Amino acid sequence: MKWLRTICREILGLFVDDGSFAVAILVWLGVVWFISRHMGSGSVWSAVTLPAGLVLILIESAVRFKKRKSRPS
């Protein structure tokens, strides 16, 4: 059964390289979805905050990756 776990981990690794990055995106999508449901479907808020939050998450992930790569091993 260890081989099955290895196969599943490799398949997941094809789609998810950084787990915290993926979780942050999913959490942000959930927050925006939840708030936009309560503000109405025609809200400009969700159209602005969704991409802004995703850009901030991407920047944070890139900075974290750069710090990790610049550290001497």
JSON list of C-alpha atoms in Angstrom, two decimals:
[
{"chain": "A", "resi": 1, "resn": "MET", "atom": "CA", "xyz": [0.00, 0.00, 0.00]},
{"chain": "A", "resi": 2, "resn": "LYS", "atom": "CA", "xyz": [3.01, 2.27, 0.30]},
{"chain": "A", "resi": 3, "resn": "TRP", "atom": "CA", "xyz": [3.24, 2.40, -3.48]},
{"chain": "A", "resi": 4, "resn": "LEU", "atom": "CA", "xyz": [-0.36, 3.68, -3.69]},
{"chain": "A", "resi": 5, "resn": "ARG", "atom": "CA", "xyz": [0.41, 6.49, -1.23]},
{"chain": "A", "resi": 6, "resn": "THR", "atom": "CA", "xyz": [3.50, 7.40, -3.27]},
{"chain": "A", "resi": 7, "resn": "ILE", "atom": "CA", "xyz": [1.48, 7.53, -6.49]},
{"chain": "A", "resi": 8, "resn": "CYS", "atom": "CA", "xyz": [-1.18, 9.75, -4.90]},
{"chain": "A", "resi": 9, "resn": "ARG", "atom": "CA", "xyz": [1.48, 12.08, -3.49]},
{"chain": "A", "resi": 10, "resn": "GLU", "atom": "CA", "xyz": [3.15, 12.38, -6.91]},
{"chain": "A", "resi": 11, "resn": "ILE", "atom": "CA", "xyz": [-0.16, 13.13, -8.65]},
{"chain": "A", "resi": 12, "resn": "LEU", "atom": "CA", "xyz": [-1.00, 15.78, -6.06]},
{"chain": "A", "resi": 13, "resn": "GLY", "atom": "CA", "xyz": [2.49, 17.22, -6.50]},
{"chain": "A", "resi": 14, "resn": "LEU", "atom": "CA", "xyz": [1.74, 17.79, -10.18]},
{"chain": "A", "resi": 15, "resn": "PHE", "atom": "CA", "xyz": [-0.96, 20.28, -9.23]},
{"chain": "A", "resi": 16, "resn": "VAL", "atom": "CA", "xyz": [0.15, 21.62, -5.86]},
{"chain": "A", "resi": 17, "resn": "ASP", "atom": "CA", "xyz": [3.77, 22.67, -5.45]},
{"chain": "A", "resi": 18, "resn": "ASP", "atom": "CA", "xyz": [3.39, 24.87, -2.38]},
{"chain": "A", "resi": 19, "resn": "GLY", "atom": "CA", "xyz": [0.71, 23.71, 0.01]},
{"chain": "A", "resi": 20, "resn": "SER", "atom": "CA", "xyz": [0.45, 26.94, 1.98]},
{"chain": "A", "resi": 21, "resn": "PHE", "atom": "CA", "xyz": [0.06, 28.89, -1.28]},
{"chain": "A", "resi": 22, "resn": "ALA", "atom": "CA", "xyz": [-2.81, 26.64, -2.37]},
{"chain": "A", "resi": 23, "resn": "VAL", "atom": "CA", "xyz": [-4.49, 26.84, 1.03]},
{"chain": "A", "resi": 24, "resn": "ALA", "atom": "CA", "xyz": [-4.19, 30.63, 1.10]},
{"chain": "A", "resi": 25, "resn": "ILE", "atom": "CA", "xyz": [-5.85, 30.87, -2.33]},
{"chain": "A", "resi": 26, "resn": "LEU", "atom": "CA", "xyz": [-8.68, 28.57, -1.29]},
{"chain": "A", "resi": 27, "resn": "VAL", "atom": "CA", "xyz": [-9.24, 30.50, 1.94]},
{"chain": "A", "resi": 28, "resn": "TRP", "atom": "CA", "xyz": [-9.24, 33.82, 0.07]},
{"chain": "A", "resi": 29, "resn": "LEU", "atom": "CA", "xyz": [-11.74, 32.50, -2.50]},
{"chain": "A", "resi": 30, "resn": "GLY", "atom": "CA", "xyz": [-13.98, 31.33, 0.35]},
{"chain": "A", "resi": 31, "resn": "VAL", "atom": "CA", "xyz": [-13.79, 34.70, 2.12]},
{"chain": "A", "resi": 32, "resn": "VAL", "atom": "CA", "xyz": [-14.61, 36.65, -1.04]},
{"chain": "A", "resi": 33, "resn": "TRP", "atom": "CA", "xyz": [-17.43, 34.25, -1.92]},
{"chain": "A", "resi": 34, "resn": "PHE", "atom": "CA", "xyz": [-18.92, 34.46, 1.57]},
{"chain": "A", "resi": 35, "resn": "ILE", "atom": "CA", "xyz": [-18.79, 38.26, 1.76]},
{"chain": "A", "resi": 36, "resn": "SER", "atom": "CA", "xyz": [-20.00, 38.81, -1.81]},
{"chain": "A", "resi": 37, "resn": "ARG", "atom": "CA", "xyz": [-23.06, 36.61, -1.14]},
{"chain": "A", "resi": 38, "resn": "HIS", "atom": "CA", "xyz": [-24.08, 38.97, 1.63]},
{"chain": "A", "resi": 39, "resn": "MET", "atom": "CA", "xyz": [-23.34, 42.15, -0.33]},
{"chain": "A", "resi": 40, "resn": "GLY", "atom": "CA", "xyz": [-25.27, 41.22, -3.45]},
{"chain": "A", "resi": 41, "resn": "SER", "atom": "CA", "xyz": [-24.29, 39.78, -6.80]},
{"chain": "A", "resi": 42, "resn": "GLY", "atom": "CA", "xyz": [-23.59, 43.13, -8.50]},
{"chain": "A", "resi": 43, "resn": "SER", "atom": "CA", "xyz": [-21.06, 44.29, -5.93]},
{"chain": "A", "resi": 44, "resn": "VAL", "atom": "CA", "xyz": [-17.95, 46.03, -7.18]},
{"chain": "A", "resi": 45, "resn": "TRP", "atom": "CA", "xyz": [-16.25, 44.98, -3.94]},
{"chain": "A", "resi": 46, "resn": "SER", "atom": "CA", "xyz": [-15.74, 41.38, -5.03]},
{"chain": "A", "resi": 47, "resn": "ALA", "atom": "CA", "xyz": [-14.53, 42.42, -8.49]},
{"chain": "A", "resi": 48, "resn": "VAL", "atom": "CA", "xyz": [-11.79, 44.53, -6.89]},
{"chain": "A", "resi": 49, "resn": "THR", "atom": "CA", "xyz": [-10.82, 42.49, -3.85]},
{"chain": "A", "resi": 50, "resn": "LEU", "atom": "CA", "xyz": [-10.63, 39.07, -5.48]},
{"chain": "A", "resi": 51, "resn": "PRO", "atom": "CA", "xyz": [-7.73, 39.86, -7.83]},
{"chain": "A", "resi": 52, "resn": "ALA", "atom": "CA", "xyz": [-6.10, 42.22, -5.32]},
{"chain": "A", "resi": 53, "resn": "GLY", "atom": "CA", "xyz": [-6.01, 39.49, -2.68]},
{"chain": "A", "resi": 54, "resn": "LEU", "atom": "CA", "xyz": [-4.72, 36.91, -5.15]},
{"chain": "A", "resi": 55, "resn": "VAL", "atom": "CA", "xyz": [-1.92, 39.27, -6.21]},
{"chain": "A", "resi": 56, "resn": "LEU", "atom": "CA", "xyz": [-0.95, 39.85, -2.57]},
{"chain": "A", "resi": 57, "resn": "ILE", "atom": "CA", "xyz": [-0.91, 36.10, -1.92]},
{"chain": "A", "resi": 58, "resn": "LEU", "atom": "CA", "xyz": [1.29, 35.57, -4.98]},
{"chain": "A", "resi": 59, "resn": "ILE", "atom": "CA", "xyz": [3.71, 38.31, -3.88]},
{"chain": "A", "resi": 60, "resn": "GLU", "atom": "CA", "xyz": [3.94, 36.86, -0.37]},
{"chain": "A", "resi": 61, "resn": "SER", "atom": "CA", "xyz": [4.62, 33.41, -1.78]},
{"chain": "A", "resi": 62, "resn": "ALA", "atom": "CA", "xyz": [7.34, 34.72, -4.11]},
{"chain": "A", "resi": 63, "resn": "VAL", "atom": "CA", "xyz": [9.04, 36.62, -1.28]},
{"chain": "A", "resi": 64, "resn": "ARG", "atom": "CA", "xyz": [8.91, 33.53, 0.94]},
{"chain": "A", "resi": 65, "resn": "PHE", "atom": "CA", "xyz": [10.36, 31.39, -1.88]},
{"chain": "A", "resi": 66, "resn": "LYS", "atom": "CA", "xyz": [13.18, 33.88, -2.47]},
{"chain": "A", "resi": 67, "resn": "LYS", "atom": "CA", "xyz": [14.09, 33.95, 1.24]},
{"chain": "A", "resi": 68, "resn": "ARG", "atom": "CA", "xyz": [14.11, 30.17, 1.32]},
{"chain": "A", "resi": 69, "resn": "LYS", "atom": "CA", "xyz": [16.39, 29.95, -1.75]},
{"chain": "A", "resi": 70, "resn": "SER", "atom": "CA", "xyz": [18.80, 32.65, -0.56]},
{"chain": "A", "resi": 71, "resn": "ARG", "atom": "CA", "xyz": [19.43, 30.92, 2.79]},
{"chain": "A", "resi": 72, "resn": "PRO", "atom": "CA", "xyz": [22.66, 28.93, 2.83]},
{"chain": "A", "resi": 73, "resn": "SER", "atom": "CA", "xyz": [22.06, 25.23, 3.26]}
]
